[in-house]
Tab-separated table of C-alpha atoms in Angstrom:
chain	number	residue	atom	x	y	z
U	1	UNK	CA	0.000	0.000	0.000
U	2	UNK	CA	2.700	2.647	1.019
U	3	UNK	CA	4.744	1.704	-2.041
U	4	UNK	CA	1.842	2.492	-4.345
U	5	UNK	CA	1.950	5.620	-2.577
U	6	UNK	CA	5.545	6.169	-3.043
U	7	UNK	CA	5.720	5.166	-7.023
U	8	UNK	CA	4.399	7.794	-8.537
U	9	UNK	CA	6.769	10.073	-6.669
U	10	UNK	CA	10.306	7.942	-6.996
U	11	UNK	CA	9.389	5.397	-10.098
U	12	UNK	CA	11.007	8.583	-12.688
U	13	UNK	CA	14.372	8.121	-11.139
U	14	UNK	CA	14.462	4.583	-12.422
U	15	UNK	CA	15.574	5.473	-15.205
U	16	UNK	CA	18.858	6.889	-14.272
U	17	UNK	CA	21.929	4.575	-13.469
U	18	UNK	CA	21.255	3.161	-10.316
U	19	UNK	CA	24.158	4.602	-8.360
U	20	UNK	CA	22.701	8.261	-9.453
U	21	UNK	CA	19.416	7.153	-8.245
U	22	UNK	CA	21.014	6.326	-4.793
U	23	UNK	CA	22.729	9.762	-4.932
U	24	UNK	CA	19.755	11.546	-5.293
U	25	UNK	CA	18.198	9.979	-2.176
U	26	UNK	CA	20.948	9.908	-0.364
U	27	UNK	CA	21.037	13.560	-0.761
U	28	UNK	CA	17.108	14.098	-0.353
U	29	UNK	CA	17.122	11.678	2.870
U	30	UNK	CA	19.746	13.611	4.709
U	31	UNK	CA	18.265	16.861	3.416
U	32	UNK	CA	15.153	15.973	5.426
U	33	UNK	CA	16.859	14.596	8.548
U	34	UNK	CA	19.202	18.014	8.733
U	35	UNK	CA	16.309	19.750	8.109
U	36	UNK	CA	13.907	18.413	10.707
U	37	UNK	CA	16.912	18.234	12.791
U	38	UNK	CA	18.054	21.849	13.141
U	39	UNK	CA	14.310	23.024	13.508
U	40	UNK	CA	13.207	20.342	16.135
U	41	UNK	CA	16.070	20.568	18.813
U	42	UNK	CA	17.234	23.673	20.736
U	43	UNK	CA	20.442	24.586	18.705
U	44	UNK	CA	21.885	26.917	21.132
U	45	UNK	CA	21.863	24.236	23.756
U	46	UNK	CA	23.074	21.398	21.960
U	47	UNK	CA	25.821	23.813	20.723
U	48	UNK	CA	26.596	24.623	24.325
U	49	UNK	CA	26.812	20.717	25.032
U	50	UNK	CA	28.629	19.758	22.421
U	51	UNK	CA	31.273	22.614	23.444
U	52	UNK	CA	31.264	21.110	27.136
U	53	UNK	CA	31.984	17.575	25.901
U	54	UNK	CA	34.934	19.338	23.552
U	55	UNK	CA	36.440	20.716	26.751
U	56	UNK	CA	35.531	18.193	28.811
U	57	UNK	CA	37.272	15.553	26.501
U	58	UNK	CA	40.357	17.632	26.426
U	59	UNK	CA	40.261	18.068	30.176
U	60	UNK	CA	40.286	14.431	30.364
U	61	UNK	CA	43.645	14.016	28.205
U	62	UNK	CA	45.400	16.226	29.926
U	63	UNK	CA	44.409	14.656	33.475
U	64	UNK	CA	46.305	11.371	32.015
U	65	UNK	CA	48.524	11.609	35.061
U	66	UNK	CA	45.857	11.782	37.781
U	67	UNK	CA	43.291	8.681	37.040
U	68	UNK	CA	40.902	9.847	39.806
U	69	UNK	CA	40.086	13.127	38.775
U	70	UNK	CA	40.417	12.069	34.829
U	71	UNK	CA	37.397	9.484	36.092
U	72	UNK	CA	35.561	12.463	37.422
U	73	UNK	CA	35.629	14.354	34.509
U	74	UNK	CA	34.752	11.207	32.464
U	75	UNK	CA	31.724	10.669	34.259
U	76	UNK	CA	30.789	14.488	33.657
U	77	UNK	CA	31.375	13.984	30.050
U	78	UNK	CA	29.217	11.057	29.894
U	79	UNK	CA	26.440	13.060	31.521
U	80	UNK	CA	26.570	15.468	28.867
U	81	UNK	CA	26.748	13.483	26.189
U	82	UNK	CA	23.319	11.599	27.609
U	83	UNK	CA	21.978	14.899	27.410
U	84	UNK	CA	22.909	15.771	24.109
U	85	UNK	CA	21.625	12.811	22.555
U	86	UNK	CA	18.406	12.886	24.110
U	87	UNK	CA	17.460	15.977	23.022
U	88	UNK	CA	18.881	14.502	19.512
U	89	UNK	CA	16.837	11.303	19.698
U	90	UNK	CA	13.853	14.320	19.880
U	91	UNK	CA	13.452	14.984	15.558
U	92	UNK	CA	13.488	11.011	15.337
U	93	UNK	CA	9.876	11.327	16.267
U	94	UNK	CA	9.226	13.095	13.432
U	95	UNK	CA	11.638	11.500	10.395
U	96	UNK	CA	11.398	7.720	11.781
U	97	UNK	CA	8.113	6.432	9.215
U	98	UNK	CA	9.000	8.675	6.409
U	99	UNK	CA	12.629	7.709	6.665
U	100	UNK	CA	11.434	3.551	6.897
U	101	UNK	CA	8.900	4.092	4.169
U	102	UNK	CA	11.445	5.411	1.438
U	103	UNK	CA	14.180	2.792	2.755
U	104	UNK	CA	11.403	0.085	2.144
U	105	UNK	CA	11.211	1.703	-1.316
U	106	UNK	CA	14.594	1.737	-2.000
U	107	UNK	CA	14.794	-1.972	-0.934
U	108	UNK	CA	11.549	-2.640	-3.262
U	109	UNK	CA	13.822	-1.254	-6.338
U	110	UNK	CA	17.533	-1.010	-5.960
U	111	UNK	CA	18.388	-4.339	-4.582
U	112	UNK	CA	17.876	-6.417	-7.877
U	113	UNK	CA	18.650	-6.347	-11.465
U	114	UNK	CA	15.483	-7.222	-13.222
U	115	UNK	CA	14.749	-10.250	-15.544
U	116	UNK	CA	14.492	-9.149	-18.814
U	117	UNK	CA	12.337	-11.209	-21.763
U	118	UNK	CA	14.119	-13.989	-23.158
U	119	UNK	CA	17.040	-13.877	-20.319
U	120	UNK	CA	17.258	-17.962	-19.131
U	121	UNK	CA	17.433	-17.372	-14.917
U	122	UNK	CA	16.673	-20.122	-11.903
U	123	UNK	CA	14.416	-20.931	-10.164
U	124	UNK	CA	14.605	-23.275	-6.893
U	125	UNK	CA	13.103	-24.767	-3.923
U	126	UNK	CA	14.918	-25.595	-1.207
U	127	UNK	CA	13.744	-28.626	1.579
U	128	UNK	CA	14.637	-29.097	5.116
U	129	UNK	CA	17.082	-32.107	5.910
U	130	UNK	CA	16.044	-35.346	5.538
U	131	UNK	CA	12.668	-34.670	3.023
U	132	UNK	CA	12.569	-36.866	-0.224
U	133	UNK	CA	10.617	-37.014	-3.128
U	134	UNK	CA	9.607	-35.234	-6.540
U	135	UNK	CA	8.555	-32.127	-7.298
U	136	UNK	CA	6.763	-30.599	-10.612
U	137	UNK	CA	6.841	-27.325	-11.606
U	138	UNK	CA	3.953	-26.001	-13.525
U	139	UNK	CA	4.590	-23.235	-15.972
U	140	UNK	CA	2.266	-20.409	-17.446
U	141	UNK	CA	2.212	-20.112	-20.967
U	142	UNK	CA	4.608	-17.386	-21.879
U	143	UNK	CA	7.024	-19.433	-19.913
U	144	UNK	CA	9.716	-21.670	-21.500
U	145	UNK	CA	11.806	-24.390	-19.144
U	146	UNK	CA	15.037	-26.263	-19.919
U	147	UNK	CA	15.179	-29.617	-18.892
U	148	UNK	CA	12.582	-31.878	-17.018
U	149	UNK	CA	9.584	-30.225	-15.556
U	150	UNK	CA	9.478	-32.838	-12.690
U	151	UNK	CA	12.723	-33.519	-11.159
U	152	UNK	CA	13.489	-35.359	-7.491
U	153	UNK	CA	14.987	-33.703	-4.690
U	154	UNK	CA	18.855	-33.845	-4.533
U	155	UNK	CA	20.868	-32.511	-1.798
U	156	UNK	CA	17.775	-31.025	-0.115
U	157	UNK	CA	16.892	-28.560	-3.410
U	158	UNK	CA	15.747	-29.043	-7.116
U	159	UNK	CA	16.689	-25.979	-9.369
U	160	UNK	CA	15.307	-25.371	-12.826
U	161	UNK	CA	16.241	-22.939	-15.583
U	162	UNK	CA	13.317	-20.763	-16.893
U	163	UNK	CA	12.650	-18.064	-19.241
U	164	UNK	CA	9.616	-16.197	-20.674
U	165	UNK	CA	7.906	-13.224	-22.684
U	166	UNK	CA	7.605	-9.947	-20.780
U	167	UNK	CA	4.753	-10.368	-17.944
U	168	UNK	CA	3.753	-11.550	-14.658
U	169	UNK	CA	3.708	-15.016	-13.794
U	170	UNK	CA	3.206	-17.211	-11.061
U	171	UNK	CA	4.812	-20.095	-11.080
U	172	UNK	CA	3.388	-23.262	-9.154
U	173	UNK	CA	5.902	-26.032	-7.353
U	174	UNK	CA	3.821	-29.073	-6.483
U	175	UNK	CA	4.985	-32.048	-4.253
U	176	UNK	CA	3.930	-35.519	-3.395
U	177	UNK	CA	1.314	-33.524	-0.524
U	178	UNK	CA	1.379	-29.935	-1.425
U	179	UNK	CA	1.667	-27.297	-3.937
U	180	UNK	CA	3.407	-23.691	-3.157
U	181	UNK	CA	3.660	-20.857	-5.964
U	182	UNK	CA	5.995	-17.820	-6.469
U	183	UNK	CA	5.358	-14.715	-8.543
U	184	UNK	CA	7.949	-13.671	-11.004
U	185	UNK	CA	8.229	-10.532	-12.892
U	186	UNK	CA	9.596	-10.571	-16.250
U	187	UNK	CA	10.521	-6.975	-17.377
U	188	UNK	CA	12.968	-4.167	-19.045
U	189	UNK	CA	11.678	-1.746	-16.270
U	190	UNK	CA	13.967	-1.738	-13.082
U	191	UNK	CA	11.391	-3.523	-11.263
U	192	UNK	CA	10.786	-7.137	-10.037
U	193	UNK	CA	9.274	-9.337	-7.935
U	194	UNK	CA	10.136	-10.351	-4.256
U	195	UNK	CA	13.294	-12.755	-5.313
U	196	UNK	CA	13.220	-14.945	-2.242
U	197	UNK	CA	9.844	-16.394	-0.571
U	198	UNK	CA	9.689	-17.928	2.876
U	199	UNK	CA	7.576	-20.888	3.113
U	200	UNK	CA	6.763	-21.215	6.976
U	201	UNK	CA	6.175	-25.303	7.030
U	202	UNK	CA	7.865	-28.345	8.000
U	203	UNK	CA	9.001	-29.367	4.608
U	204	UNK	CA	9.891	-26.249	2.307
U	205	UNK	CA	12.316	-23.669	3.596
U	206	UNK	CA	12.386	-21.484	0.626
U	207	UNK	CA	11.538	-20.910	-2.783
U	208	UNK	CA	13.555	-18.284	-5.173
U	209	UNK	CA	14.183	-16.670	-7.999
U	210	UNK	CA	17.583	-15.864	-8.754
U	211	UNK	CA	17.742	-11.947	-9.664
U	212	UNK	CA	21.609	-10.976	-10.153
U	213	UNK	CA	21.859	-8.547	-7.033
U	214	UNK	CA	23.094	-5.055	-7.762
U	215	UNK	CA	26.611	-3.799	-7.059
U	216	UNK	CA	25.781	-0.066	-7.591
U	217	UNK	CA	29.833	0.995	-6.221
U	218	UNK	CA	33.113	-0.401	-6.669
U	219	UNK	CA	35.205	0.816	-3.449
U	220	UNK	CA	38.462	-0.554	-3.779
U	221	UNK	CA	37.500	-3.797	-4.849
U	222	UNK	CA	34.550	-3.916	-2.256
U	223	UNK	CA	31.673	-4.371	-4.257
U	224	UNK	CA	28.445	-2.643	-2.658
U	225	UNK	CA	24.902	-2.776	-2.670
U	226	UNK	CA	22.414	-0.236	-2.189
U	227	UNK	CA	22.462	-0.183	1.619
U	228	UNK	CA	25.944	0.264	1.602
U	229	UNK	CA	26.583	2.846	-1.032
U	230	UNK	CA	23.608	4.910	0.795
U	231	UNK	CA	25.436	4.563	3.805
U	232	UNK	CA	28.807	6.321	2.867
U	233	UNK	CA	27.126	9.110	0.457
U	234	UNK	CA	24.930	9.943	3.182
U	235	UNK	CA	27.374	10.200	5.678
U	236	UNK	CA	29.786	13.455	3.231
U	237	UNK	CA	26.297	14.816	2.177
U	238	UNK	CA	25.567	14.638	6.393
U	239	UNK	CA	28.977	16.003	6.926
U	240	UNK	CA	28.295	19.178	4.379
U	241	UNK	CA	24.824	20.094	5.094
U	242	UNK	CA	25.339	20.146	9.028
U	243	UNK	CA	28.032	23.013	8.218
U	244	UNK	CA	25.410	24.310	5.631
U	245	UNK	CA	22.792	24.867	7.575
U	246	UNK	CA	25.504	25.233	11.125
U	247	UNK	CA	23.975	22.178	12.809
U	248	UNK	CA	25.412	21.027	16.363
């Protein structure tokens, strides 16, 4: 429901590289925090605070030589810095849904490369330790498989390789006792379907669809997802709009 709400807004940045798309949010996301931030907490105060701790932190080095009073002044400084985030946990109130909301979004739309039509990609079902058997897979039409469409349980998971026309589908797994299905979406947009379903029984653990996951930054050989690349563009946009807008 909230992602409905959220497409028509964010869908138009799909189709921009996917590292600009985390830019932009990045940059929108930490906007709003600094924002709601400098107008919901008493900046004069938590400037005075986070002088105190400054002092009080170099008060503390230079009492190196005296471990009782440098303990003293420790405990101060830990005083103050309850009090500073306190009255910093105060704009949470107001940016926690929105900020959850958008991050669902991003998770929704960023995580996976989609499936496009034609592209051959996996699909399996996984079984808990000791369950044997066949399973069929029943296919839509639009779909294609290669190979068997029944095939018996090997190592505790069957796997079969799939492709199909551009669509929706919903692909049905049937065993000896029950049958389980999984949507797939097959697309050009940047869009699909949840890759990964959780089947809460005592035979299936899992059924999947193998979307490539995205590595939207290289950073030094660390390849990194969405969550990740938010994380450290967030943190120098953070860094420049708190002296921007002279948040403490």
């Amino acid at each position: 429901m909230f992602e409905g709400l959220l497409n028509p807004i964010f869908d138009p940045l799909l189709n921009l590289p996917i590292l600009w798309v985390i830019v932009i949010m990045a940059f929108l996301i930490t906007l709003i925090i600094t924002v709601i931030y400098k107008y919901t907490t008493n900046q004069s105060l938590m400037k005075e605070l986070k002088g105190e701790m400054k002092e009080l932190q170099k008060e503390i080095r230079e009492l190196k030589h005296d471990p009782k009073k440098a303990m003293e002044v420790q405990k101060k400084a830990m005083q103050t810095n309850m009090k500073y985030m306190s009255h910093s946990m105060r704009s949470m109130l107001f940016t926690f849904i929105p900020i959850i909301l958008i991050f669902g979004w991003m998770n929704a739309h960023l995580a996976y490369h989609p499936i496009l039509p034609g592209q051959e990609f996996t699909t399996s079902i996984s079984f808990y330790e000791g369950i044997k058997g066949d399973v069929s897979l029943v296919i839509p039409n639009g779909i294609s498989i290669d190979g068997n469409l029944t095939k018996s349980i090997s190592d505790g998971e069957i796997m079969w390789g799939v492709k199909g026309d551009e669509g929706e589908y919903l692909l049905e797994y049937k065993t000896d006792t029950k049958s389980y299905t999984h949507e797939v979406l097959i697309t050009r947009e940047q869009k699909y379907a949840k890759p990964v379903k959780i089947v809460k029984d005592k035979t299936v653990k899992q059924i999947s669809i193998d979307n490539s996951k995205i590595r939207a930054m290289n950073l030094f050989g660390w390849k990194l997802g969405w969550l990740g690349t938010y994380i450290i563009i967030s943190i120098i946009f953070s860094m420049i709009l708190r002296k921007l807008f002279k948040v403490y």
